[in-house]
mmCIF file of C-alpha atoms in Angstrom:
data_model
loop_
_atom_site.group_PDB
_atom_site.id
_atom_site.type_symbol
_atom_site.label_atom_id
_atom_site.label_comp_id
_atom_site.label_asym_id
_atom_site.label_seq_id
_atom_site.Cartn_x
_atom_site.Cartn_y
_atom_site.Cartn_z
ATOM 1 C CA UNK O 29 -71.877 -49.978 -1.251
ATOM 2 C CA UNK O 30 -74.707 -52.501 -0.860
ATOM 3 C CA UNK O 31 -77.907 -51.799 1.030
ATOM 4 C CA UNK O 32 -76.831 -54.202 3.804
ATOM 5 C CA UNK O 33 -73.532 -52.319 4.096
ATOM 6 C CA UNK O 34 -75.470 -49.050 4.294
ATOM 7 C CA UNK O 35 -77.586 -50.435 7.115
ATOM 8 C CA UNK O 36 -74.494 -51.565 9.008
ATOM 9 C CA UNK O 37 -72.967 -48.073 8.841
ATOM 10 C CA UNK O 38 -76.315 -46.542 9.824
ATOM 11 C CA UNK O 39 -76.542 -48.828 12.868
ATOM 12 C CA UNK O 40 -73.088 -47.673 14.010
ATOM 13 C CA UNK O 41 -73.967 -43.976 13.723
ATOM 14 C CA UNK O 42 -74.394 -42.085 17.003
ATOM 15 C CA UNK O 43 -78.048 -41.329 16.303
ATOM 16 C CA UNK O 44 -79.160 -44.875 15.436
ATOM 17 C CA UNK O 45 -77.054 -46.721 17.997
ATOM 18 C CA UNK O 46 -78.539 -44.450 20.684
ATOM 19 C CA UNK O 47 -82.056 -45.609 19.800
ATOM 20 C CA UNK O 48 -83.677 -48.414 21.790
ATOM 21 C CA UNK O 49 -82.916 -51.590 19.829
ATOM 22 C CA UNK O 50 -86.595 -52.478 19.496
ATOM 23 C CA UNK O 51 -87.157 -49.368 17.324
ATOM 24 C CA UNK O 52 -84.082 -49.537 15.083
ATOM 25 C CA UNK O 53 -85.468 -51.776 12.320
ATOM 26 C CA UNK O 54 -88.664 -49.727 12.201
ATOM 27 C CA UNK O 55 -86.690 -46.511 11.755
ATOM 28 C CA UNK O 56 -84.408 -48.012 9.101
ATOM 29 C CA UNK O 57 -87.343 -49.452 7.179
ATOM 30 C CA UNK O 58 -88.836 -45.951 6.794
ATOM 31 C CA UNK O 59 -85.534 -44.301 5.837
ATOM 32 C CA UNK O 60 -84.737 -43.022 2.345
ATOM 33 C CA UNK O 61 -81.332 -44.000 0.936
ATOM 34 C CA UNK O 62 -79.781 -41.685 -1.648
ATOM 35 C CA UNK O 63 -76.564 -41.253 -3.586
ATOM 36 C CA UNK O 64 -75.232 -37.748 -4.381
ATOM 37 C CA UNK O 65 -72.580 -36.630 -6.818
ATOM 38 C CA UNK O 66 -69.905 -34.112 -5.907
ATOM 39 C CA UNK O 67 -71.412 -30.631 -5.772
ATOM 40 C CA UNK O 68 -74.995 -31.887 -5.572
ATOM 41 C CA UNK O 69 -77.328 -30.125 -3.134
ATOM 42 C CA UNK O 70 -79.076 -32.045 -0.349
ATOM 43 C CA UNK O 71 -81.149 -29.060 0.778
ATOM 44 C CA UNK O 72 -81.032 -25.271 0.738
ATOM 45 C CA UNK O 73 -81.064 -22.688 3.495
ATOM 46 C CA UNK O 74 -84.637 -21.697 4.477
ATOM 47 C CA UNK O 75 -86.190 -24.892 3.063
ATOM 48 C CA UNK O 76 -88.566 -26.652 5.447
ATOM 49 C CA UNK O 77 -86.741 -29.381 7.376
ATOM 50 C CA UNK O 78 -88.522 -32.693 6.919
ATOM 51 C CA UNK O 79 -85.831 -35.260 7.724
ATOM 52 C CA UNK O 80 -82.752 -36.090 9.766
ATOM 53 C CA UNK O 81 -79.700 -37.003 7.711
ATOM 54 C CA UNK O 82 -77.001 -39.622 8.345
ATOM 55 C CA UNK O 83 -73.885 -39.739 6.140
ATOM 56 C CA UNK O 84 -73.082 -43.329 5.160
ATOM 57 C CA UNK O 85 -70.096 -42.604 2.935
ATOM 58 C CA UNK O 86 -68.277 -39.512 1.646
ATOM 59 C CA UNK O 87 -68.391 -35.935 2.953
ATOM 60 C CA UNK O 88 -71.171 -33.336 3.235
ATOM 61 C CA UNK O 89 -70.678 -29.674 4.094
ATOM 62 C CA UNK O 90 -73.147 -27.357 5.794
ATOM 63 C CA UNK O 91 -72.784 -23.703 4.890
ATOM 64 C CA UNK O 92 -74.520 -20.342 5.029
ATOM 65 C CA UNK O 93 -74.584 -17.648 2.362
ATOM 66 C CA UNK O 94 -74.515 -14.044 3.561
ATOM 67 C CA UNK O 95 -76.554 -11.243 1.924
ATOM 68 C CA UNK O 96 -73.358 -10.265 0.092
ATOM 69 C CA UNK O 97 -73.023 -13.751 -1.390
ATOM 70 C CA UNK O 98 -70.075 -14.841 0.764
ATOM 71 C CA UNK O 99 -70.109 -18.481 1.832
ATOM 72 C CA UNK O 100 -69.310 -19.501 5.416
ATOM 73 C CA UNK O 101 -68.672 -23.191 6.099
ATOM 74 C CA UNK O 102 -70.444 -24.200 9.314
ATOM 75 C CA UNK O 103 -69.428 -27.845 9.505
ATOM 76 C CA UNK O 104 -68.396 -30.893 7.495
ATOM 77 C CA UNK O 105 -69.793 -34.380 8.178
ATOM 78 C CA UNK O 106 -68.593 -37.836 7.194
ATOM 79 C CA UNK O 107 -69.473 -41.506 7.636
ATOM 80 C CA UNK O 108 -71.680 -42.237 10.642
ATOM 81 C CA UNK O 109 -72.390 -38.598 11.486
ATOM 82 C CA UNK O 110 -75.883 -37.097 11.502
ATOM 83 C CA UNK O 111 -77.284 -33.589 11.220
ATOM 84 C CA UNK O 112 -80.597 -31.723 11.096
ATOM 85 C CA UNK O 113 -82.140 -33.228 14.243
ATOM 86 C CA UNK O 114 -83.211 -30.057 16.028
ATOM 87 C CA UNK O 115 -84.788 -28.219 13.086
ATOM 88 C CA UNK O 116 -86.481 -31.313 11.653
ATOM 89 C CA UNK O 117 -88.170 -32.247 14.927
ATOM 90 C CA UNK O 118 -89.385 -28.656 15.374
ATOM 91 C CA UNK O 119 -90.529 -28.380 11.736
ATOM 92 C CA UNK O 120 -88.377 -25.294 11.219
ATOM 93 C CA UNK O 121 -86.496 -24.069 8.142
ATOM 94 C CA UNK O 122 -82.912 -25.153 7.663
ATOM 95 C CA UNK O 123 -80.552 -22.389 8.889
ATOM 96 C CA UNK O 124 -77.897 -23.724 6.478
ATOM 97 C CA UNK O 125 -77.556 -25.389 3.083
ATOM 98 C CA UNK O 126 -76.045 -28.867 2.603
ATOM 99 C CA UNK O 127 -73.890 -29.963 -0.316
ATOM 100 C CA UNK O 128 -71.986 -33.138 -1.168
ATOM 101 C CA UNK O 129 -68.305 -32.211 -1.378
ATOM 102 C CA UNK O 130 -67.421 -35.723 -2.563
ATOM 103 C CA UNK O 131 -69.613 -38.466 -4.032
ATOM 104 C CA UNK O 132 -71.572 -39.651 -1.015
ATOM 105 C CA UNK O 133 -74.334 -41.872 0.316
ATOM 106 C CA UNK O 134 -76.858 -40.406 2.750
ATOM 107 C CA UNK O 135 -79.732 -41.882 4.724
ATOM 108 C CA UNK O 136 -82.701 -39.594 5.333
ATOM 109 C CA UNK O 137 -84.985 -40.432 8.266
ATOM 110 C CA UNK O 138 -88.387 -38.689 7.937
ATOM 111 C CA UNK O 139 -88.933 -36.517 11.010
ATOM 112 C CA UNK O 140 -92.554 -37.655 11.359
ATOM 113 C CA UNK O 141 -91.355 -41.250 11.886
ATOM 114 C CA UNK O 142 -89.271 -40.250 14.905
ATOM 115 C CA UNK O 143 -91.934 -37.884 16.243
ATOM 116 C CA UNK O 144 -94.503 -40.695 16.100
ATOM 117 C CA UNK O 145 -92.149 -43.031 17.970
ATOM 118 C CA UNK O 146 -91.360 -40.353 20.569
ATOM 119 C CA UNK O 147 -95.048 -40.104 21.405
ATOM 120 C CA UNK O 148 -95.104 -43.852 22.072
ATOM 121 C CA UNK O 149 -91.706 -44.144 23.756
ATOM 122 C CA UNK O 150 -90.155 -41.050 25.429
ATOM 123 C CA UNK O 151 -86.780 -42.818 25.483
ATOM 124 C CA UNK O 152 -86.471 -41.920 21.785
ATOM 125 C CA UNK O 153 -86.179 -38.290 22.866
ATOM 126 C CA UNK O 154 -83.112 -39.119 24.951
ATOM 127 C CA UNK O 155 -81.468 -40.588 21.852
ATOM 128 C CA UNK O 156 -82.115 -37.382 19.900
ATOM 129 C CA UNK O 157 -80.695 -35.321 22.772
ATOM 130 C CA UNK O 158 -77.523 -37.430 22.690
ATOM 131 C CA UNK O 159 -76.967 -36.620 19.012
ATOM 132 C CA UNK O 160 -77.808 -32.935 19.519
ATOM 133 C CA UNK O 161 -75.390 -32.717 22.460
ATOM 134 C CA UNK O 162 -72.682 -34.238 20.266
ATOM 135 C CA UNK O 163 -73.196 -31.445 17.712
ATOM 136 C CA UNK O 164 -73.039 -28.811 20.453
ATOM 137 C CA UNK O 165 -69.844 -30.331 21.828
ATOM 138 C CA UNK O 166 -68.375 -30.251 18.314
ATOM 139 C CA UNK O 167 -69.221 -26.582 17.871
ATOM 140 C CA UNK O 168 -67.698 -25.733 21.256
ATOM 141 C CA UNK O 169 -64.546 -27.612 20.236
ATOM 142 C CA UNK O 170 -64.395 -25.631 16.975
ATOM 143 C CA UNK O 171 -64.748 -22.363 18.887
ATOM 144 C CA UNK O 172 -62.040 -23.427 21.318
ATOM 145 C CA UNK O 173 -59.725 -24.215 18.389
ATOM 146 C CA UNK O 174 -60.306 -20.782 16.869
ATOM 147 C CA UNK O 175 -59.577 -19.057 20.180
ATOM 148 C CA UNK O 176 -56.811 -21.229 21.617
ATOM 149 C CA UNK O 177 -54.859 -22.578 18.642
ATOM 150 C CA UNK O 178 -52.802 -20.969 15.917
ATOM 151 C CA UNK O 179 -53.704 -21.607 12.284
ATOM 152 C CA UNK O 180 -50.891 -24.165 11.934
ATOM 153 C CA UNK O 181 -52.034 -25.960 15.093
ATOM 154 C CA UNK O 182 -55.600 -26.194 13.752
ATOM 155 C CA UNK O 183 -54.286 -27.728 10.538
ATOM 156 C CA UNK O 184 -52.155 -30.154 12.572
ATOM 157 C CA UNK O 185 -55.246 -31.200 14.540
ATOM 158 C CA UNK O 186 -57.166 -31.675 11.295
ATOM 159 C CA UNK O 187 -54.438 -33.958 9.914
ATOM 160 C CA UNK O 188 -54.237 -35.937 13.155
ATOM 161 C CA UNK O 189 -57.956 -36.650 12.985
ATOM 162 C CA UNK O 190 -57.386 -38.263 9.572
ATOM 163 C CA UNK O 191 -54.680 -40.635 10.842
ATOM 164 C CA UNK O 192 -55.575 -44.299 11.175
ATOM 165 C CA UNK O 193 -52.867 -45.012 13.760
ATOM 166 C CA UNK O 194 -51.802 -43.234 16.942
ATOM 167 C CA UNK O 195 -48.024 -43.421 16.706
ATOM 168 C CA UNK O 196 -45.214 -43.581 14.173
ATOM 169 C CA UNK O 197 -45.504 -42.169 10.669
ATOM 170 C CA UNK O 198 -48.656 -41.832 8.612
ATOM 171 C CA UNK O 199 -49.793 -40.778 5.161
ATOM 172 C CA UNK O 200 -53.283 -39.334 4.815
ATOM 173 C CA UNK O 201 -55.392 -38.248 1.881
ATOM 174 C CA UNK O 202 -57.034 -34.848 2.221
ATOM 175 C CA UNK O 203 -60.749 -35.698 1.993
ATOM 176 C CA UNK O 204 -61.806 -32.554 0.122
ATOM 177 C CA UNK O 205 -60.291 -29.506 -1.557
ATOM 178 C CA UNK O 206 -58.033 -27.087 0.287
ATOM 179 C CA UNK O 207 -60.420 -24.155 -0.060
ATOM 180 C CA UNK O 208 -63.036 -26.095 1.922
ATOM 181 C CA UNK O 209 -60.432 -27.193 4.473
ATOM 182 C CA UNK O 210 -59.552 -23.525 4.982
ATOM 183 C CA UNK O 211 -63.224 -22.597 5.424
ATOM 184 C CA UNK O 212 -63.760 -25.489 7.841
ATOM 185 C CA UNK O 213 -60.818 -24.308 9.969
ATOM 186 C CA UNK O 214 -61.805 -20.641 9.909
ATOM 187 C CA UNK O 215 -58.903 -19.606 7.683
ATOM 188 C CA UNK O 216 -58.309 -17.955 4.338
ATOM 189 C CA UNK O 217 -56.820 -20.190 1.599
ATOM 190 C CA UNK O 218 -53.551 -18.264 1.673
ATOM 191 C CA UNK O 219 -53.360 -18.742 5.458
ATOM 192 C CA UNK O 220 -53.823 -22.496 4.955
ATOM 193 C CA UNK O 221 -50.897 -22.537 2.525
ATOM 194 C CA UNK O 222 -48.714 -20.731 5.067
ATOM 195 C CA UNK O 223 -49.813 -23.174 7.772
ATOM 196 C CA UNK O 224 -48.805 -26.166 5.633
ATOM 197 C CA UNK O 225 -45.416 -24.517 5.090
ATOM 198 C CA UNK O 226 -44.938 -23.995 8.839
ATOM 199 C CA UNK O 227 -45.808 -27.636 9.514
ATOM 200 C CA UNK O 228 -42.746 -28.770 7.539
ATOM 201 C CA UNK O 229 -40.759 -28.069 10.703
ATOM 202 C CA UNK O 230 -43.090 -30.471 12.528
ATOM 203 C CA UNK O 231 -42.446 -33.250 10.016
ATOM 204 C CA UNK O 232 -45.379 -32.723 7.652
ATOM 205 C CA UNK O 233 -44.980 -32.653 3.885
ATOM 206 C CA UNK O 234 -47.937 -32.010 1.571
ATOM 207 C CA UNK O 235 -48.152 -32.912 -2.113
ATOM 208 C CA UNK O 236 -51.406 -32.288 -3.959
ATOM 209 C CA UNK O 237 -54.069 -34.019 -1.837
ATOM 210 C CA UNK O 238 -51.702 -36.150 0.245
ATOM 211 C CA UNK O 239 -49.982 -35.307 3.515
ATOM 212 C CA UNK O 240 -47.118 -37.345 4.931
ATOM 213 C CA UNK O 241 -46.600 -37.143 8.691
ATOM 214 C CA UNK O 242 -43.177 -38.259 9.890
ATOM 215 C CA UNK O 243 -44.084 -38.605 13.589
ATOM 216 C CA UNK O 244 -47.687 -38.526 14.799
ATOM 217 C CA UNK O 245 -46.754 -38.009 18.449
ATOM 218 C CA UNK O 246 -44.490 -35.066 17.596
ATOM 219 C CA UNK O 247 -47.269 -33.484 15.551
ATOM 220 C CA UNK O 248 -49.710 -34.006 18.434
ATOM 221 C CA UNK O 249 -47.292 -32.264 20.785
ATOM 222 C CA UNK O 250 -47.111 -29.387 18.315
ATOM 223 C CA UNK O 251 -50.924 -29.135 18.126
ATOM 224 C CA UNK O 252 -51.307 -29.171 21.911
ATOM 225 C CA UNK O 253 -48.578 -26.662 22.752
ATOM 226 C CA UNK O 254 -49.983 -23.698 24.672
ATOM 227 C CA UNK O 255 -50.592 -20.753 22.358
ATOM 228 C CA UNK O 256 -48.865 -18.393 24.751
ATOM 229 C CA UNK O 257 -45.676 -20.367 24.169
ATOM 230 C CA UNK O 258 -46.122 -20.797 20.421
ATOM 231 C CA UNK O 259 -47.684 -17.623 19.038
ATOM 232 C CA UNK O 260 -44.956 -17.524 16.403
ATOM 233 C CA UNK O 261 -46.028 -20.889 14.914
ATOM 234 C CA UNK O 262 -48.891 -19.701 12.742
#
């Protein structure tokens, strides 16, 4: 991807498009643009947060490691999504680690650039709040999924989010390995396998890293069915 293409994706990201237009070029001119290979670390838990990160291509996971060494996936970000705003602007340590789960391109905006602009133009702060609210909304949605949906319904929702169309059939490529998908959805790998098996009845067939959906609307109905009526689904 060329630098101009990177800038176009960056401009469409929630964080950058929320900024007053007069500041966008200034912010982009101070940004650092980096490529990461699969498995490469962006930052580690407890490191000092110095930048806000925007994914331009590929997938990045945020995770925590417990004292026992167990890894808990907190979130996964892809093109146009940003993370690290709150800790970077408060100069606090990262509460999570970040790792590229596919080859990816990431833009890093130094926190001091945004802090300097915020002192000159308070409207910048509103832009940061918009991105932070989006993250909070995403976490609430994840919690709601864990509480209100069965495992198979969560997997159905995950597949629907990968679809490029809203009706008919669709074939999607799983963006990262199944172990990470399970962690992202709050499931064990064996539970994910069972969920894929249950989704066959909803018209989903999975082969390696591809999933074929026979009817998107039928799968959406399955994902949105009240848990009280579908506890036996997964």
